[in-house]
Amino acid sequence: MNWFSHQLRRLASARILGAALLLALLFLRASDPSQLEDLRLRTFDVFQNISPRIATQHPAVIVDIDEKSLAKLGQWPWARTHVAELINKISQAGAAAIGFDIVFAEPDRLSPARAVDGFQGVDEETRNKLRLLPSNDQVFAEALKKSKTVLGITGMPQPVAQPEGLPPIAGLGWMGGDPAPFFIKYPGLLRNTLELEKAATGRGMFSIQQERDGIIRRVPMVMQAQGAPVTSLTFEMLRLVTGSNTALIRMDESGIKTVAVPGLEVPTDAKGRLWVYFARHDPALYVSAIDVLEGRFPADRFAQRLVLIGTSAAGLLDIKTTPLDPVIPGVEIHAQIIENLLSNTTLSESSYSKSSEMVEAFVLGVAIIILAPILGPGLLLLFGGTIIVLLIGTSWYFFSYEHLLVDFTFPLLSSSLIYLTLVFTNFVKEQAQRRQIRSAFGQYLSPALVEQLAQSPEKLVLGGEQREMTIMFSDVRGFTTISEIYKDDPQGLTALMNSFLTPLTNAILERKGTIDKYMGDAIMAFWSAPLHDANHELNACEAALEMLDRVERLNREREQSAKETNAMFIPIQIGVGLNTGKCVVGNMGSDFHFNYSVLGDSVNLASRLEGQCKSYGLPIIIGSRTASVAKDKFAMLELDFIAVKGKKEPEVVYALVGREDMINSERFRRWQEVNMKMLTHYRGRDWDAALAAIEEGRSADPEGRFKTLYEVYAERIGSFKLTPPPEDWDGAYALETK
């Protein structure tokens, strides 16, 4: 009964906590902080990248003031006679309407009457004739009158003085409420000169407002600038070709719902912004302005199309970022909007999206609060996976087939947080169980294995896994002699062993090694288990060299102590064997007692290499696979081509003699040169040359570091001189001892 009451209390407390969290999350969604909006926007970006819009028709064409055009006609702004010529050629080619992603806010400074004042050496008669010529703006205005043209206007951060007589911006009507509170607002409005605006058929805003992260996703179709409602450049062009005098804004309780002209109704968000369904940057949309002026374009290129005049030149600073393209000319965004509108591929977001997300989050949250403490791990995982698939699948379906933006991130985030909160109630209990495991086994097993068992108790079974690992064996040379000194002082021998094994163990552990076992004065260790180590060969080599350094420090301390107590001192010397290869690592033993250990042929070879340290008189010998990885980071010499006892296949082995700083030393280069010379002559059966190389090596090694190695080869060569190896000898030497 006590257990049952305890379980009820535990479930009740978890569910109360989950319910409180659910209410807090619903309040968060209602307030909709910018971080949640950013998450939604990024999700929709992913959808567009997975399935970008494929343009099947191109109702818009861009006349591009590109780098080629600027190189031919000079820097912008050009004389407006060039722009007038552009309009005339585009109109003559049958364009339905022309829109400018440019504003002409000042009179043309290149008009004859304005430019003549800056000329020198011109007589007064010529000046008067130039002053009588029509201005460039007049020429431009005449071209505007003959065509259906929409001049671009732009929002400004500060109010701008408006000249008297400017024609009104195209009319806007609305039904269902006043849209003014919902408009995106610009304090100022920059328009074109009076002469040009009177000549043009319409005018529209080309301002594009980016999101907080600098990406363009939504573009206003209607907005407010300097107190006046205005339409966008693209929508004004569509209004113009439909022949309508007024655009209609439809409202509902959440804000702006659509903007319409006869035959076209555009869904927007509450602020009047169109969600653009982007296609990837399309160079086929562009025609260079200089090619238009010089007549290099197909006859039907502009026929019945909406033509946008803008720029891709980087220096004119009209570069934007979309979910698909980090760099794209702003004018192409207007062209893609026209494609969206005329091909009915715009994206939209339901005005009830926030409410539906909150309902989804509430239903899922309640379901998790009720079911999570009851379901087992498997069913709970299946339940969670089903929720994730349904949320993401539903969102993707509406995006792909309905072009409707339905956010799954908030319901998924809220249900995940509630689930994690409920899981936390079980976490404390699991931690208590792990502490019990650590307490029970900590005195008998290695810390790494204890932690592994605590995290995964199911691993307390026999078995192993195959891994690429580096194995180390180390042993003390002449330990029997050292032991004899302490034959009457076993405690002293124990203290010596502890002072010796502790720094060597630390050298291994500090470089990600795992101690397998101690065998008297010997240590067996390995790398890349139980945790994977991508640099196990390098770490093992560094550990071996560090072990030598620490033994040297220990010997200095022991020697000083021996002098002070007038005791006998015998230095400790170790041999280390390293080898890399495939091994089986895991819990090895019986059902009653087992150890976390490693098995395999590579382990046996590492042991054999350690046994040969005494034969060659070198402290560290490594196998070829270890050497192949570590050769650029450590100084090593090729030692021999040997078949160790118990193995048929010979192995090239190496002596590890130092770290990277030694590789470039003159001393090491000399050792390497002599060593290679000796091995080459030896394997080529040139015994006398090999002996000469040995003598050369002894001269290059005054410290006698390789004394035993040279003695080994000299003895072999002497034997081979008396009894030559067989004709098919490949240089391998079969060792007789382990």
XYZ file of C-alpha atoms in Angstrom:
738
model
C 0.000 0.000 0.000
C 2.871 2.371 0.790
C 4.445 1.587 -2.582
C 1.143 2.277 -4.373
C 0.724 5.591 -2.543
C 4.279 6.547 -3.393
C 3.665 5.855 -7.096
C 0.472 7.915 -7.076
C 2.271 10.845 -5.452
C 5.122 10.577 -7.949
C 2.764 10.527 -10.967
C 0.641 13.368 -9.568
C 3.633 15.623 -8.962
C 5.008 14.951 -12.455
C 1.672 15.725 -14.088
C 1.145 18.919 -12.097
C 4.589 20.079 -13.225
C 3.770 19.140 -16.824
C 0.447 20.991 -16.729
C 2.077 24.140 -15.327
C 4.673 24.018 -18.089
C 1.967 23.582 -20.742
C 0.130 26.715 -19.547
C 3.388 28.689 -19.553
C 4.169 27.560 -23.117
C 0.694 28.524 -24.353
C 1.143 31.979 -22.841
C 4.527 32.196 -24.589
C 2.942 31.403 -27.977
C 0.217 33.970 -27.380
C 2.856 36.661 -26.820
C 4.890 35.274 -29.783
C 8.431 36.506 -28.999
C 10.806 37.099 -31.882
C 12.731 33.878 -31.141
C 9.641 31.779 -31.863
C 9.000 33.700 -35.067
C 12.616 33.157 -36.158
C 12.189 29.422 -35.607
C 9.067 29.373 -37.794
C 10.752 31.368 -40.526
C 13.782 29.076 -40.567
C 11.483 26.079 -40.874
C 9.731 27.587 -43.886
C 13.172 28.350 -45.358
C 14.030 24.661 -45.106
C 10.827 23.751 -46.945
C 11.660 26.170 -49.762
C 15.171 24.771 -50.049
C 13.847 21.219 -50.205
C 11.219 22.097 -52.800
C 11.879 25.476 -54.467
C 9.345 26.869 -56.899
C 9.902 25.728 -60.460
C 9.124 28.560 -62.869
C 7.007 27.185 -65.747
C 6.349 30.588 -67.288
C 8.113 33.932 -67.331
C 5.564 36.771 -67.475
C 8.218 39.225 -66.258
C 11.475 40.295 -67.919
C 14.289 42.280 -66.306
C 16.153 44.907 -68.300
C 19.386 44.895 -66.389
C 21.635 47.906 -65.861
C 24.525 45.470 -65.452
C 28.271 45.786 -65.363
C 28.478 45.378 -69.141
C 26.053 48.265 -69.674
C 27.901 50.494 -67.202
C 31.183 49.741 -68.925
C 29.694 50.846 -72.255
C 27.625 53.896 -71.225
C 29.474 55.004 -68.113
C 28.529 55.190 -64.470
C 24.982 55.526 -63.240
C 22.956 57.739 -63.446
C 22.935 57.847 -67.221
C 21.537 60.680 -69.262
C 17.779 60.183 -69.242
C 17.749 60.225 -73.006
C 19.283 56.702 -72.742
C 16.489 55.654 -70.376
C 13.916 57.182 -72.749
C 15.403 55.170 -75.599
C 15.139 52.043 -73.441
C 11.431 52.699 -72.877
C 10.787 53.336 -76.559
C 12.497 50.105 -77.663
C 10.759 48.017 -74.982
C 7.350 49.517 -75.819
C 7.872 49.015 -79.543
C 8.647 45.347 -78.761
C 5.134 44.950 -77.299
C 5.651 45.160 -73.530
C 2.414 45.115 -71.512
C 3.820 47.491 -68.879
C 7.161 48.840 -67.717
C 8.132 49.335 -64.076
C 11.204 51.027 -62.626
C 13.063 49.592 -59.639
C 14.741 53.004 -59.598
C 13.705 56.471 -58.418
C 14.453 59.666 -60.374
C 14.240 62.131 -57.518
C 16.228 65.011 -59.095
C 16.373 66.647 -62.525
C 18.939 65.186 -64.910
C 22.217 67.076 -64.418
C 23.239 66.030 -67.945
C 20.435 67.978 -69.661
C 21.923 70.470 -72.192
C 20.739 73.602 -70.350
C 22.209 72.337 -67.042
C 25.390 70.843 -68.427
C 26.370 73.854 -70.602
C 27.202 75.932 -67.532
C 30.047 73.572 -66.777
C 31.529 73.726 -70.294
C 34.629 75.807 -71.004
C 35.605 77.410 -74.301
C 32.046 77.522 -75.655
C 30.843 80.732 -77.269
C 27.650 82.410 -76.088
C 25.732 81.633 -79.277
C 26.363 77.933 -78.831
C 25.417 78.166 -75.164
C 22.096 79.800 -76.082
C 21.367 77.103 -78.657
C 22.039 74.383 -76.066
C 19.761 76.126 -73.575
C 16.931 76.061 -76.122
C 17.188 72.292 -76.586
C 14.621 70.135 -74.725
C 15.870 68.832 -71.417
C 16.658 65.155 -70.944
C 13.748 64.989 -68.490
C 11.388 66.275 -71.197
C 12.597 63.566 -73.559
C 12.165 60.992 -70.805
C 8.696 62.317 -69.932
C 7.571 62.063 -73.577
C 8.682 58.435 -73.637
C 6.761 57.764 -70.408
C 3.569 59.260 -71.875
C 3.691 56.926 -74.880
C 3.940 53.766 -72.748
C 2.286 52.102 -69.785
C 4.881 52.892 -67.167
C 5.086 52.699 -63.385
C 7.694 54.845 -61.710
C 9.316 53.497 -58.567
C 9.020 55.298 -55.248
C 10.692 54.330 -51.988
C 10.133 54.679 -48.255
C 12.480 56.833 -46.187
C 13.358 56.907 -42.470
C 12.534 60.636 -42.262
C 9.777 62.772 -43.858
C 10.693 64.244 -47.250
C 9.423 67.579 -48.608
C 6.903 66.874 -51.399
C 6.693 69.373 -54.295
C 3.242 70.762 -54.974
C 1.379 69.384 -57.926
C 2.446 65.758 -57.662
C -0.306 63.471 -58.938
C -1.989 61.275 -56.350
C -0.754 57.751 -55.763
C -3.155 55.128 -57.180
C -6.312 54.791 -55.164
C -6.865 52.187 -52.466
C -10.207 51.096 -51.084
C -10.999 48.680 -48.280
C -13.799 46.708 -46.779
C -14.156 44.996 -43.408
C -12.312 47.619 -41.389
C -9.600 50.264 -41.541
C -6.229 48.725 -42.597
C -4.144 51.711 -41.417
C -3.224 50.202 -37.996
C -1.825 47.111 -39.750
C 0.236 48.759 -42.505
C 4.015 48.624 -42.458
C 4.861 52.285 -42.122
C 7.671 54.443 -43.486
C 8.059 57.943 -41.978
C 9.080 59.415 -45.338
C 8.408 58.925 -49.049
C 10.869 59.687 -51.858
C 9.142 60.341 -55.192
C 10.267 61.253 -58.687
C 10.402 64.737 -60.151
C 7.081 66.445 -60.846
C 7.587 66.376 -64.609
C 8.181 62.625 -64.695
C 5.380 61.711 -62.302
C 2.833 63.679 -64.346
C 3.936 61.773 -67.449
C 3.891 58.268 -65.953
C 0.781 56.100 -65.813
C 1.368 54.908 -62.255
C 3.753 54.772 -59.363
C 4.508 52.018 -56.825
C 6.791 51.312 -53.861
C 9.800 49.114 -54.569
C 10.980 49.123 -50.927
C 11.612 45.577 -49.664
C 11.728 45.080 -45.924
C 14.023 42.265 -44.810
C 13.505 40.107 -41.729
C 15.633 40.474 -38.590
C 18.215 38.039 -39.964
C 18.576 39.972 -43.237
C 16.619 37.496 -45.392
C 13.728 38.539 -47.650
C 10.694 36.302 -47.146
C 7.668 38.636 -47.170
C 7.189 41.694 -49.369
C 4.431 44.281 -48.668
C 1.772 44.627 -51.355
C 0.318 47.668 -49.588
C 1.926 49.911 -47.010
C 1.944 53.457 -45.679
C 4.616 56.054 -46.461
C 4.591 59.597 -45.078
C 0.967 59.118 -44.024
C -0.313 57.956 -47.429
C -1.371 54.396 -48.324
C 0.587 53.074 -51.329
C 0.764 49.879 -53.358
C 3.913 47.976 -54.261
C 5.620 48.390 -57.632
C 4.616 44.907 -58.766
C 0.991 45.214 -57.680
C 0.736 48.642 -59.309
C 1.974 47.152 -62.592
C -0.705 44.446 -62.370
C -3.346 47.072 -61.555
C -2.234 48.992 -64.614
C -2.551 46.058 -67.039
C -5.999 45.151 -65.652
C -7.201 48.704 -66.298
C -8.451 49.172 -62.755
C -8.350 52.559 -61.037
C -8.459 51.193 -57.480
C -7.015 48.271 -55.545
C -9.276 46.750 -52.876
C -8.042 45.655 -49.437
C -10.146 43.012 -47.673
C -9.932 42.884 -43.880
C -10.900 40.453 -41.123
C -10.556 40.633 -37.342
C -6.863 39.651 -37.454
C -5.821 42.283 -40.006
C -5.343 42.478 -43.764
C -6.487 39.335 -45.551
C -6.140 40.031 -49.303
C -5.361 42.793 -51.785
C -7.279 42.591 -55.071
C -7.858 44.091 -58.486
C -10.370 42.711 -60.985
C -9.342 39.157 -61.863
C -6.599 38.897 -59.226
C -6.851 38.488 -55.452
C -3.567 38.249 -53.545
C -3.485 36.587 -50.094
C -1.305 38.438 -47.573
C -0.449 38.265 -43.914
C -2.088 40.591 -41.410
C 0.311 43.408 -42.336
C -0.358 43.199 -46.053
C 2.800 41.257 -46.877
C 2.998 38.575 -49.560
C 4.818 35.346 -48.657
C 7.065 34.862 -51.691
C 7.524 31.309 -52.953
C 11.020 31.659 -54.356
C 12.614 29.962 -57.317
C 16.371 29.839 -57.573
C 18.175 32.715 -59.287
C 17.365 32.557 -63.003
C 19.717 34.344 -65.434
C 17.150 33.710 -68.194
C 15.023 36.532 -66.753
C 17.646 39.150 -67.614
C 18.360 41.172 -70.731
C 21.301 43.564 -70.599
C 20.284 47.228 -71.014
C 23.043 47.803 -73.559
C 21.739 44.864 -75.618
C 18.279 46.472 -75.659
C 19.692 49.845 -76.696
C 21.715 48.237 -79.470
C 18.858 46.000 -80.609
C 20.424 42.656 -79.668
C 17.344 40.795 -78.391
C 14.746 38.426 -79.892
C 11.760 40.139 -81.475
C 9.280 38.516 -79.067
C 11.377 38.946 -75.924
C 9.131 41.645 -74.422
C 5.837 40.886 -76.155
C 2.928 41.006 -73.665
C 5.317 40.836 -70.732
C 5.758 42.989 -67.670
C 9.190 44.557 -67.903
C 11.181 45.656 -64.853
C 14.102 48.002 -65.244
C 16.657 47.547 -62.468
C 20.264 46.641 -61.762
C 22.421 43.662 -60.853
C 25.595 45.759 -60.619
C 27.150 45.291 -57.192
C 28.220 48.931 -57.006
C 24.598 50.140 -57.160
C 23.843 48.302 -53.889
C 20.588 46.557 -54.813
C 21.660 43.119 -53.585
C 19.358 41.034 -51.384
C 19.271 37.627 -49.684
C 16.480 35.060 -50.024
C 16.006 31.634 -48.415
C 17.459 30.112 -51.580
C 20.142 32.584 -52.667
C 22.575 34.445 -50.414
C 23.097 37.063 -53.126
C 20.411 38.076 -55.621
C 19.535 41.414 -57.299
C 16.559 43.092 -55.647
C 14.850 43.567 -59.000
C 14.640 39.784 -59.454
C 12.587 39.536 -56.271
C 10.002 41.832 -57.920
C 10.077 39.624 -61.025
C 9.545 36.510 -58.906
C 6.603 38.200 -57.161
C 4.970 38.777 -60.560
C 5.555 35.094 -61.407
C 4.009 34.103 -58.043
C 0.924 36.241 -58.627
C 0.264 35.325 -62.262
C 0.958 31.605 -61.837
C -1.034 31.375 -58.563
C 1.946 29.956 -56.655
C 2.059 32.416 -53.774
C 2.460 31.089 -50.255
C 0.009 32.088 -47.554
C -0.456 31.716 -43.832
C -3.889 31.261 -42.315
C -5.087 34.109 -40.127
C -5.995 31.417 -37.607
C -2.554 29.793 -37.602
C -1.678 30.977 -34.088
C -4.935 29.618 -32.655
C -4.553 26.284 -34.426
C -0.957 25.912 -33.206
C -2.045 26.587 -29.623
C -4.865 24.032 -29.906
C -2.447 21.427 -31.315
C 0.050 22.140 -28.540
C -2.667 21.859 -25.885
C -4.032 18.527 -27.175
C -0.576 16.980 -27.549
C 0.557 18.324 -24.180
C -2.458 16.844 -22.363
C -1.978 13.501 -24.135
C 1.687 13.357 -23.100
C 0.911 14.365 -19.516
C -1.634 11.530 -19.263
C 0.221 8.809 -21.174
C 3.946 9.392 -20.607
C 4.088 8.156 -16.986
C 2.042 5.070 -17.951
C 3.541 3.905 -21.248
C 6.706 1.871 -21.336
C 9.826 3.191 -23.125
C 9.037 1.376 -26.368
C 5.438 2.536 -26.629
C 6.428 6.040 -25.547
C 9.068 6.178 -28.280
C 6.504 4.974 -30.829
C 3.994 7.550 -29.595
C 6.555 10.365 -29.826
C 7.719 9.264 -33.263
C 4.130 9.198 -34.508
C 3.561 12.741 -33.230
C 6.713 13.997 -34.951
C 5.806 12.322 -38.255
C 2.231 13.658 -38.144
C 3.286 17.219 -37.319
C 6.040 17.440 -39.902
C 4.066 15.460 -42.507
C 0.999 17.672 -42.138
C 3.072 20.835 -42.406
C 4.878 19.501 -45.479
C 1.619 18.411 -47.122
C 0.059 21.862 -46.804
C 3.264 23.506 -48.084
C 3.673 21.185 -51.074
C 0.069 20.838 -52.203
C -1.786 23.843 -50.837
C 1.058 26.413 -50.663
C -0.103 27.023 -47.119
C 2.400 27.690 -44.330
C 1.494 25.602 -41.288
C 4.081 25.702 -38.515
C 4.896 22.486 -36.679
C 7.749 23.820 -34.561
C 5.746 25.186 -31.625
C 3.546 22.094 -31.063
C 6.636 19.918 -31.433
C 8.740 22.108 -29.155
C 6.079 22.359 -26.464
C 5.295 18.629 -26.450
C 9.027 17.811 -26.358
C 9.594 20.104 -23.381
C 6.681 18.583 -21.507
C 7.951 15.095 -22.281
C 11.441 16.000 -21.058
C 9.966 17.438 -17.879
C 8.167 14.182 -17.184
C 11.293 12.212 -17.975
C 13.143 14.320 -15.428
C 11.001 12.856 -12.651
C 12.459 9.448 -13.508
C 15.961 10.824 -13.827
C 16.448 11.253 -10.078
C 15.444 7.665 -9.494
C 17.804 6.417 -12.200
C 20.635 8.463 -10.741
C 20.074 6.791 -7.371
C 20.278 3.400 -9.077
C 23.546 4.405 -10.750
C 25.009 5.484 -7.433
C 24.145 2.061 -6.060
C 25.943 0.381 -8.977
C 29.019 2.576 -8.524
C 29.084 1.816 -4.815
C 28.668 -1.933 -5.345
C 31.274 -2.389 -8.089
C 33.627 0.574 -7.602
C 35.995 -1.418 -5.412
C 36.355 -4.243 -7.895
C 36.256 -2.825 -11.446
C 38.062 -0.044 -13.293
C 36.479 3.439 -13.039
C 35.834 3.543 -16.800
C 33.994 0.220 -16.705
C 32.047 1.170 -13.586
C 30.856 4.365 -15.280
C 29.951 2.444 -18.419
C 27.942 -0.046 -16.377
C 26.252 2.779 -14.483
C 25.155 4.375 -17.747
C 24.199 1.049 -19.380
C 23.576 -1.751 -16.862
C 22.605 -4.057 -19.733
C 26.312 -4.263 -20.624
C 26.921 -6.445 -17.559
C 27.123 -9.501 -19.826
C 29.856 -11.439 -21.583
C 30.833 -10.410 -25.093
C 32.836 -7.882 -27.071
C 33.099 -5.769 -30.220
C 35.754 -5.450 -32.893
C 37.679 -2.174 -33.049
C 40.841 -0.680 -34.505
C 43.015 -0.098 -31.421
C 46.577 0.505 -30.270
C 47.934 -1.880 -27.617
C 50.798 -1.248 -25.185
C 52.875 -3.624 -23.103
C 55.568 -2.283 -20.777
C 57.937 -4.136 -18.485
C 60.890 -3.368 -16.216
C 64.319 -4.559 -17.371
C 66.272 -6.410 -14.685
C 63.459 -6.366 -12.142
C 64.801 -9.553 -10.521
C 68.038 -7.777 -9.655
C 66.115 -4.866 -8.151
C 63.921 -7.252 -6.164
C 66.967 -8.903 -4.625
C 67.944 -5.593 -3.009
C 64.611 -5.613 -1.174
C 64.556 -9.340 -0.251
C 64.545 -8.393 3.431
C 62.307 -5.361 2.919
C 59.098 -6.367 1.069
C 57.421 -3.149 2.221
C 60.177 -1.160 0.543
C 59.655 -3.112 -2.687
C 55.914 -2.399 -2.513
C 56.597 1.324 -2.020
C 59.021 1.254 -4.976
C 56.429 -0.454 -7.184
C 53.794 2.118 -6.234
C 56.158 5.034 -6.889
C 57.008 3.468 -10.238
C 53.579 2.323 -11.469
C 51.712 5.493 -10.424
C 53.506 7.977 -12.746
C 53.477 5.462 -15.619
C 49.760 4.880 -15.134
C 49.121 8.629 -15.077
C 51.105 9.058 -18.300
C 48.797 6.530 -19.969
C 45.526 7.862 -18.534
C 46.388 11.504 -19.314
C 46.637 10.534 -22.976
C 43.271 8.773 -23.139
C 44.627 5.268 -22.528
C 42.866 2.530 -20.577
C 44.745 0.298 -18.145
C 43.892 -3.322 -18.862
C 45.858 -4.923 -16.054
C 49.036 -4.914 -13.967
C 51.185 -8.034 -14.109
C 53.740 -7.556 -11.367
C 56.045 -4.869 -12.734
C 54.381 -4.966 -16.175
C 51.504 -2.864 -17.490
C 49.063 -3.719 -20.274
C 47.058 -0.821 -21.697
C 45.084 0.042 -24.805
C 43.628 3.027 -26.669
C 40.248 3.657 -28.360
C 38.116 1.716 -25.859
C 35.772 1.947 -24.082
C 35.564 5.387 -25.764
C 36.577 5.905 -29.392
C 39.839 7.821 -29.904
C 40.519 9.033 -33.448
C 44.191 9.672 -32.574
C 44.899 6.513 -30.616
C 48.235 5.826 -32.394
C 49.578 9.311 -31.641
C 48.345 9.266 -28.045
C 49.955 5.875 -27.437
C 53.319 7.043 -28.827
C 53.233 10.203 -26.721
C 52.344 8.165 -23.626
C 55.287 5.818 -24.236
C 57.757 8.721 -24.488
C 56.245 10.377 -21.431
C 56.672 7.120 -19.504
C 60.400 7.209 -20.307
C 60.596 10.820 -19.118
C 58.869 9.985 -15.852
C 61.067 6.940 -15.242
C 64.108 9.164 -15.768
C 62.806 11.651 -13.188
C 62.077 8.831 -10.779
C 65.617 7.460 -11.209
C 67.110 10.864 -10.427
C 65.032 11.077 -7.262
C 65.972 7.511 -6.249
C 69.653 8.146 -6.940
C 69.623 11.258 -4.772
C 67.831 9.379 -2.007
C 70.333 6.493 -2.239
C 73.260 8.897 -1.890
C 71.705 10.456 1.192
C 71.136 7.044 2.863
C 74.292 5.415 1.486
C 72.146 2.717 -0.119
C 72.679 0.770 -3.329
C 71.097 2.320 -6.403
C 70.084 0.392 -9.511
C 68.268 2.510 -12.113
C 64.910 1.310 -13.390
C 64.751 0.766 -17.133
C 61.600 -0.118 -19.026
C 60.769 -1.595 -22.391
C 57.582 -0.638 -24.235
C 55.927 -2.394 -27.159
C 53.188 -0.707 -29.226
C 51.104 -2.196 -32.000
C 47.941 -1.160 -33.870
C 45.333 -3.416 -35.400
C 41.919 -5.021 -35.190
C 41.064 -6.334 -31.723
C 38.057 -7.631 -29.859
C 37.381 -5.593 -26.717
C 34.724 -6.254 -24.106
C 33.849 -8.218 -21.004
C 35.962 -11.376 -21.093
C 35.796 -14.260 -18.622
C 33.144 -16.530 -17.180
C 29.581 -16.042 -16.016
C 30.922 -15.656 -12.456
C 33.913 -13.404 -12.962
C 35.065 -11.341 -15.935
C 37.231 -8.334 -16.848
C 37.007 -5.619 -19.457
C 39.911 -6.624 -21.683
C 41.161 -6.944 -25.243
C 42.041 -9.960 -27.399
C 43.522 -10.476 -30.821
C 46.609 -11.136 -32.889
C 47.576 -7.454 -32.664
C 47.671 -7.799 -28.867
C 50.041 -10.749 -29.101
C 52.349 -8.833 -31.450
C 52.482 -5.858 -29.066
C 53.579 -8.234 -26.308
C 56.262 -9.763 -28.548
C 57.574 -6.308 -29.491
C 57.946 -5.369 -25.845
C 59.904 -8.566 -25.321
C 62.385 -7.544 -28.034
C 63.283 -4.200 -26.425
C 66.049 -5.950 -24.462
C 67.331 -7.772 -27.574
C 67.787 -4.530 -29.504
C 68.758 -2.433 -26.496
C 66.032 0.136 -27.238
C 63.235 1.258 -24.888
C 60.321 1.570 -27.342
C 59.561 -0.666 -30.321
C 56.424 -0.141 -32.411
C 54.671 -2.049 -35.172
C 54.371 -0.876 -38.765
C 50.688 0.168 -38.558
C 51.400 2.385 -35.567
C 54.445 3.830 -37.326
C 52.573 4.572 -40.567
C 50.219 6.927 -38.723
C 52.752 8.481 -36.333
C 55.734 8.891 -38.689
C 55.150 12.620 -39.300
C 54.737 13.483 -35.603
C 57.479 11.409 -34.009
C 61.116 10.572 -34.715
C 61.450 6.890 -35.508
C 63.944 4.581 -37.186
C 63.177 1.442 -39.128
C 64.582 -1.321 -36.946
C 64.158 -4.697 -38.580
C 61.999 -7.002 -40.670
C 61.248 -9.809 -38.239
C 59.060 -12.829 -37.733
C 58.408 -12.963 -34.002
C 58.060 -16.289 -32.298
C 54.602 -17.721 -32.770
C 53.880 -15.719 -35.972
C 54.558 -16.776 -39.545
C 54.132 -13.394 -41.235
C 57.147 -11.055 -40.809
C 56.594 -7.469 -39.623
C 58.601 -4.299 -40.187
C 59.254 -2.829 -36.751
C 60.496 0.608 -35.732
C 62.276 2.228 -32.841
C 60.486 5.283 -31.413
C 63.291 7.643 -30.421
C 61.754 11.078 -29.912
C 59.091 13.678 -30.549
C 58.504 15.991 -33.492
C 61.245 18.408 -32.427
C 63.846 15.682 -32.952
C 62.758 14.923 -36.523
C 64.470 18.005 -37.927
C 67.595 17.759 -35.769
C 70.943 17.177 -37.447
C 71.677 14.319 -35.067
C 68.504 12.414 -35.974
C 68.987 12.967 -39.705
C 72.472 11.492 -39.367
C 71.136 8.477 -37.460
C 68.437 7.984 -40.068
C 70.902 8.184 -42.971
C 73.323 5.682 -41.453
C 70.524 3.340 -40.355
C 68.989 3.232 -43.830
C 72.397 2.663 -45.373
C 73.023 -0.255 -43.009
C 69.611 -1.858 -43.701
C 69.943 -1.421 -47.471
C 73.346 -3.117 -47.615
C 72.245 -5.791 -45.147
C 69.133 -6.736 -47.123
C 71.152 -6.565 -50.334
C 73.674 -9.124 -48.903
C 76.510 -6.628 -49.173
C 77.918 -7.686 -45.809
C 81.113 -5.642 -45.885
C 79.280 -2.447 -46.810
C 76.763 -3.145 -44.047
C 79.580 -3.567 -41.513
C 81.118 -0.322 -42.723
C 77.772 1.394 -42.191
C 77.648 -0.054 -38.682
C 81.040 1.452 -37.897
C 79.838 4.747 -39.321
C 76.768 4.508 -37.090
C 78.868 3.896 -34.005
C 80.869 7.025 -34.802
C 77.620 8.999 -35.131
C 76.380 7.629 -31.802
C 78.961 8.594 -29.164
C 76.394 8.079 -26.394
C 75.988 4.429 -27.378
C 72.241 4.728 -27.781
C 72.212 2.143 -30.568
C 75.148 0.078 -29.337
C 73.153 -3.130 -28.835
C 71.377 -2.708 -32.166
C 74.699 -2.504 -34.029
C 76.008 -5.515 -32.112
C 72.930 -7.523 -33.133
C 73.435 -6.740 -36.806
C 77.195 -7.284 -36.644
C 76.622 -10.727 -35.105
C 74.006 -11.631 -37.733
C 76.263 -10.527 -40.551
C 79.077 -12.608 -39.136
C 76.784 -15.653 -39.141
C 75.545 -14.920 -42.662
C 79.097 -14.667 -43.913
C 79.695 -18.211 -42.692
C 76.254 -19.525 -43.625
C 74.596 -17.309 -46.240
C 70.771 -17.068 -46.227
C 68.822 -18.886 -48.955
C 68.498 -17.370 -52.426
C 64.856 -16.370 -51.853
C 65.649 -14.575 -48.575
C 63.591 -11.361 -48.319
C 65.531 -9.814 -45.457
C 63.215 -11.178 -42.747
C 64.779 -12.534 -39.577
C 63.034 -15.165 -37.450
C 63.448 -14.456 -33.754
C 64.052 -17.384 -31.447
C 62.897 -15.702 -28.238
C 59.681 -13.971 -27.179
